[in-house]
């Protein structure tokens, strides 16, 4: 005389849609960096990845010497972090590097790859080309003014596309 209770069922959501990609930037801050002086460390941050059905579960990143390549660091998982720093790299001064990021949702769908615009390694210090006291064209050992000191200089950076940001005197 026992009657089984009406069985209950568990529901599920069918998700075959990959997450939407966001914006990936070089550096740890929410601004994109174009230069780094480190030959061993790269960082990136991102935002805007989204999955409406099951939500983003993990992010993966890779580093390459060309956009989309993974020849410097293969795909690696980060969990839910939206920033990373990779140490122990062997980067060359004067070369550009690109960071790729993709999202995987809770259903296992993988997004397209979002890329940084690249970051250039510059580990060579700028140098002073000329330094003259008293005249812009020749060094003078004496100056006649008691209220001003005239000093002229010029500098250069080994990477021609990079401008010197400033001088300390």
mmCIF file of C-alpha atoms in Angstrom:
data_model
loop_
_atom_site.group_PDB
_atom_site.id
_atom_site.type_symbol
_atom_site.label_atom_id
_atom_site.label_comp_id
_atom_site.label_asym_id
_atom_site.label_seq_id
_atom_site.Cartn_x
_atom_site.Cartn_y
_atom_site.Cartn_z
ATOM 1 C CA UNK A 1 0.000 0.000 0.000
ATOM 2 C CA UNK A 2 2.959 2.369 -0.112
ATOM 3 C CA UNK A 3 2.906 4.848 -2.921
ATOM 4 C CA UNK A 4 6.012 6.411 -4.313
ATOM 5 C CA UNK A 5 6.081 10.176 -4.126
ATOM 6 C CA UNK A 6 6.129 12.010 -7.390
ATOM 7 C CA UNK A 7 9.780 12.047 -8.453
ATOM 8 C CA UNK A 8 11.429 15.417 -8.604
ATOM 9 C CA UNK A 9 13.762 16.414 -11.349
ATOM 10 C CA UNK A 10 16.770 18.611 -11.464
ATOM 11 C CA UNK A 11 16.958 21.139 -14.243
ATOM 12 C CA UNK A 12 19.907 22.163 -16.346
ATOM 13 C CA UNK A 13 20.690 24.845 -18.882
ATOM 14 C CA UNK A 14 21.922 23.870 -22.311
ATOM 15 C CA UNK A 15 24.853 26.220 -23.110
ATOM 16 C CA UNK A 16 26.721 25.999 -26.405
ATOM 17 C CA UNK A 17 27.552 29.693 -26.676
ATOM 18 C CA UNK A 18 31.122 30.840 -26.072
ATOM 19 C CA UNK A 19 31.789 33.833 -23.794
ATOM 20 C CA UNK A 20 32.169 37.278 -25.333
ATOM 21 C CA UNK A 21 35.693 38.656 -25.349
ATOM 22 C CA UNK A 22 36.755 41.816 -23.555
ATOM 23 C CA UNK A 23 39.610 44.291 -23.660
ATOM 24 C CA UNK A 24 43.150 43.158 -22.761
ATOM 25 C CA UNK A 25 45.848 45.691 -21.877
ATOM 26 C CA UNK A 26 49.582 45.410 -21.213
ATOM 27 C CA UNK A 27 50.553 46.251 -17.616
ATOM 28 C CA UNK A 28 48.873 45.962 -14.235
ATOM 29 C CA UNK A 29 46.991 49.277 -14.226
ATOM 30 C CA UNK A 30 43.781 49.916 -16.129
ATOM 31 C CA UNK A 31 45.754 51.739 -18.834
ATOM 32 C CA UNK A 32 47.674 50.147 -21.668
ATOM 33 C CA UNK A 33 51.473 50.206 -21.408
ATOM 34 C CA UNK A 34 53.590 50.394 -24.568
ATOM 35 C CA UNK A 35 57.047 49.963 -22.993
ATOM 36 C CA UNK A 36 58.730 47.911 -20.276
ATOM 37 C CA UNK A 37 62.336 47.843 -19.129
ATOM 38 C CA UNK A 38 62.106 44.280 -17.796
ATOM 39 C CA UNK A 39 63.560 41.385 -19.792
ATOM 40 C CA UNK A 40 62.088 38.796 -17.403
ATOM 41 C CA UNK A 41 58.533 39.906 -16.511
ATOM 42 C CA UNK A 42 55.313 40.810 -18.360
ATOM 43 C CA UNK A 43 51.909 41.740 -16.934
ATOM 44 C CA UNK A 44 48.411 42.266 -18.301
ATOM 45 C CA UNK A 45 44.912 43.177 -17.141
ATOM 46 C CA UNK A 46 41.522 42.743 -18.783
ATOM 47 C CA UNK A 47 37.838 43.474 -18.406
ATOM 48 C CA UNK A 48 34.584 43.020 -20.297
ATOM 49 C CA UNK A 49 34.613 39.247 -20.857
ATOM 50 C CA UNK A 50 31.038 38.045 -20.400
ATOM 51 C CA UNK A 51 28.937 34.893 -20.595
ATOM 52 C CA UNK A 52 25.200 35.377 -20.043
ATOM 53 C CA UNK A 53 24.213 31.714 -19.812
ATOM 54 C CA UNK A 54 26.610 29.915 -17.474
ATOM 55 C CA UNK A 55 29.104 32.650 -16.562
ATOM 56 C CA UNK A 56 32.874 32.819 -17.010
ATOM 57 C CA UNK A 57 34.619 30.098 -15.020
ATOM 58 C CA UNK A 58 38.326 30.599 -15.773
ATOM 59 C CA UNK A 59 40.651 32.738 -17.855
ATOM 60 C CA UNK A 60 43.677 31.505 -19.767
ATOM 61 C CA UNK A 61 46.598 33.548 -21.059
ATOM 62 C CA UNK A 62 49.560 33.041 -23.375
ATOM 63 C CA UNK A 63 52.490 35.205 -24.512
ATOM 64 C CA UNK A 64 53.930 35.392 -28.013
ATOM 65 C CA UNK A 65 56.443 37.274 -30.102
ATOM 66 C CA UNK A 66 53.747 37.825 -32.756
ATOM 67 C CA UNK A 67 50.030 38.601 -32.322
ATOM 68 C CA UNK A 68 48.233 35.365 -31.405
ATOM 69 C CA UNK A 69 51.376 33.233 -31.070
ATOM 70 C CA UNK A 70 52.243 31.282 -27.911
ATOM 71 C CA UNK A 71 55.992 30.822 -28.486
ATOM 72 C CA UNK A 72 57.094 32.684 -25.321
ATOM 73 C CA UNK A 73 54.615 31.196 -22.810
ATOM 74 C CA UNK A 74 51.981 28.516 -23.649
ATOM 75 C CA UNK A 75 48.336 28.722 -22.602
ATOM 76 C CA UNK A 76 48.088 28.764 -18.809
ATOM 77 C CA UNK A 77 45.020 28.940 -16.535
ATOM 78 C CA UNK A 78 44.449 31.765 -14.047
ATOM 79 C CA UNK A 79 41.148 30.916 -12.437
ATOM 80 C CA UNK A 80 38.927 33.978 -12.136
ATOM 81 C CA UNK A 81 41.740 36.562 -11.818
ATOM 82 C CA UNK A 82 41.643 39.433 -14.327
ATOM 83 C CA UNK A 83 45.287 40.420 -13.956
ATOM 84 C CA UNK A 84 48.534 38.473 -14.026
ATOM 85 C CA UNK A 85 52.291 38.859 -13.864
ATOM 86 C CA UNK A 86 54.492 36.248 -15.508
ATOM 87 C CA UNK A 87 58.084 36.132 -14.277
ATOM 88 C CA UNK A 88 61.041 34.079 -15.455
ATOM 89 C CA UNK A 89 60.787 35.032 -19.115
ATOM 90 C CA UNK A 90 63.724 35.520 -21.490
ATOM 91 C CA UNK A 91 62.747 38.664 -23.409
ATOM 92 C CA UNK A 92 64.920 40.627 -25.836
ATOM 93 C CA UNK A 93 65.371 44.387 -25.728
ATOM 94 C CA UNK A 94 63.895 46.089 -28.803
ATOM 95 C CA UNK A 95 61.353 43.303 -29.416
ATOM 96 C CA UNK A 96 57.547 43.450 -29.160
ATOM 97 C CA UNK A 97 55.516 40.892 -27.196
ATOM 98 C CA UNK A 98 51.779 40.162 -27.278
ATOM 99 C CA UNK A 99 49.543 38.739 -24.560
ATOM 100 C CA UNK A 100 46.515 36.627 -25.497
ATOM 101 C CA UNK A 101 43.568 36.002 -23.156
ATOM 102 C CA UNK A 102 40.526 33.755 -23.543
ATOM 103 C CA UNK A 103 37.633 32.888 -21.237
ATOM 104 C CA UNK A 104 36.088 29.481 -20.582
ATOM 105 C CA UNK A 105 32.528 29.363 -19.259
ATOM 106 C CA UNK A 106 31.106 26.892 -16.720
ATOM 107 C CA UNK A 107 29.868 24.696 -19.580
ATOM 108 C CA UNK A 108 33.371 24.408 -21.063
ATOM 109 C CA UNK A 109 32.858 26.737 -24.032
ATOM 110 C CA UNK A 110 35.980 28.740 -24.949
ATOM 111 C CA UNK A 111 35.814 32.312 -26.204
ATOM 112 C CA UNK A 112 37.746 33.742 -29.105
ATOM 113 C CA UNK A 113 41.147 35.136 -28.218
ATOM 114 C CA UNK A 114 41.560 38.778 -27.218
ATOM 115 C CA UNK A 115 45.017 40.302 -27.707
ATOM 116 C CA UNK A 116 47.001 43.227 -26.386
ATOM 117 C CA UNK A 117 48.364 45.696 -28.915
ATOM 118 C CA UNK A 118 51.866 44.643 -27.867
ATOM 119 C CA UNK A 119 54.515 45.893 -25.494
ATOM 120 C CA UNK A 120 58.103 46.729 -26.432
ATOM 121 C CA UNK A 121 60.994 45.764 -24.184
ATOM 122 C CA UNK A 122 63.559 48.545 -23.808
ATOM 123 C CA UNK A 123 66.300 47.602 -21.358
ATOM 124 C CA UNK A 124 68.890 49.993 -22.789
ATOM 125 C CA UNK A 125 69.298 53.257 -20.892
ATOM 126 C CA UNK A 126 69.262 56.506 -22.874
ATOM 127 C CA UNK A 127 72.526 58.383 -23.092
ATOM 128 C CA UNK A 128 73.698 61.990 -23.100
ATOM 129 C CA UNK A 129 75.232 62.834 -26.490
ATOM 130 C CA UNK A 130 76.581 66.293 -25.707
ATOM 131 C CA UNK A 131 76.960 68.515 -22.656
ATOM 132 C CA UNK A 132 78.254 72.084 -22.910
ATOM 133 C CA UNK A 133 78.528 74.879 -20.349
ATOM 134 C CA UNK A 134 78.241 78.456 -21.523
ATOM 135 C CA UNK A 135 77.480 77.865 -25.209
ATOM 136 C CA UNK A 136 75.271 75.479 -27.209
ATOM 137 C CA UNK A 137 78.131 74.614 -29.590
ATOM 138 C CA UNK A 138 81.270 74.375 -27.437
ATOM 139 C CA UNK A 139 82.196 73.819 -23.840
ATOM 140 C CA UNK A 140 83.385 76.933 -22.032
ATOM 141 C CA UNK A 141 85.314 76.829 -18.786
ATOM 142 C CA UNK A 142 84.213 80.327 -17.676
ATOM 143 C CA UNK A 143 80.908 82.202 -17.728
ATOM 144 C CA UNK A 144 80.490 85.953 -17.183
ATOM 145 C CA UNK A 145 76.959 86.105 -15.727
ATOM 146 C CA UNK A 146 76.514 86.199 -11.960
ATOM 147 C CA UNK A 147 72.769 85.437 -12.074
ATOM 148 C CA UNK A 148 72.461 82.618 -14.621
ATOM 149 C CA UNK A 149 74.281 79.446 -15.537
ATOM 150 C CA UNK A 150 74.008 78.310 -19.159
ATOM 151 C CA UNK A 151 74.093 74.548 -19.731
ATOM 152 C CA UNK A 152 73.156 72.811 -22.989
ATOM 153 C CA UNK A 153 72.763 69.084 -23.655
ATOM 154 C CA UNK A 154 71.282 66.531 -26.016
ATOM 155 C CA UNK A 155 70.362 62.904 -25.486
ATOM 156 C CA UNK A 156 69.467 59.807 -27.437
ATOM 157 C CA UNK A 157 67.712 56.513 -26.908
ATOM 158 C CA UNK A 158 68.909 53.287 -28.522
ATOM 159 C CA UNK A 159 65.387 52.548 -29.797
ATOM 160 C CA UNK A 160 64.762 55.269 -32.376
ATOM 161 C CA UNK A 161 60.955 55.180 -32.031
ATOM 162 C CA UNK A 162 61.066 55.981 -28.335
ATOM 163 C CA UNK A 163 61.339 59.582 -27.240
ATOM 164 C CA UNK A 164 63.167 60.599 -24.093
ATOM 165 C CA UNK A 165 60.524 61.459 -21.502
ATOM 166 C CA UNK A 166 62.603 63.973 -19.580
ATOM 167 C CA UNK A 167 65.925 64.955 -18.079
ATOM 168 C CA UNK A 168 67.077 65.427 -14.483
ATOM 169 C CA UNK A 169 69.541 68.237 -13.918
#
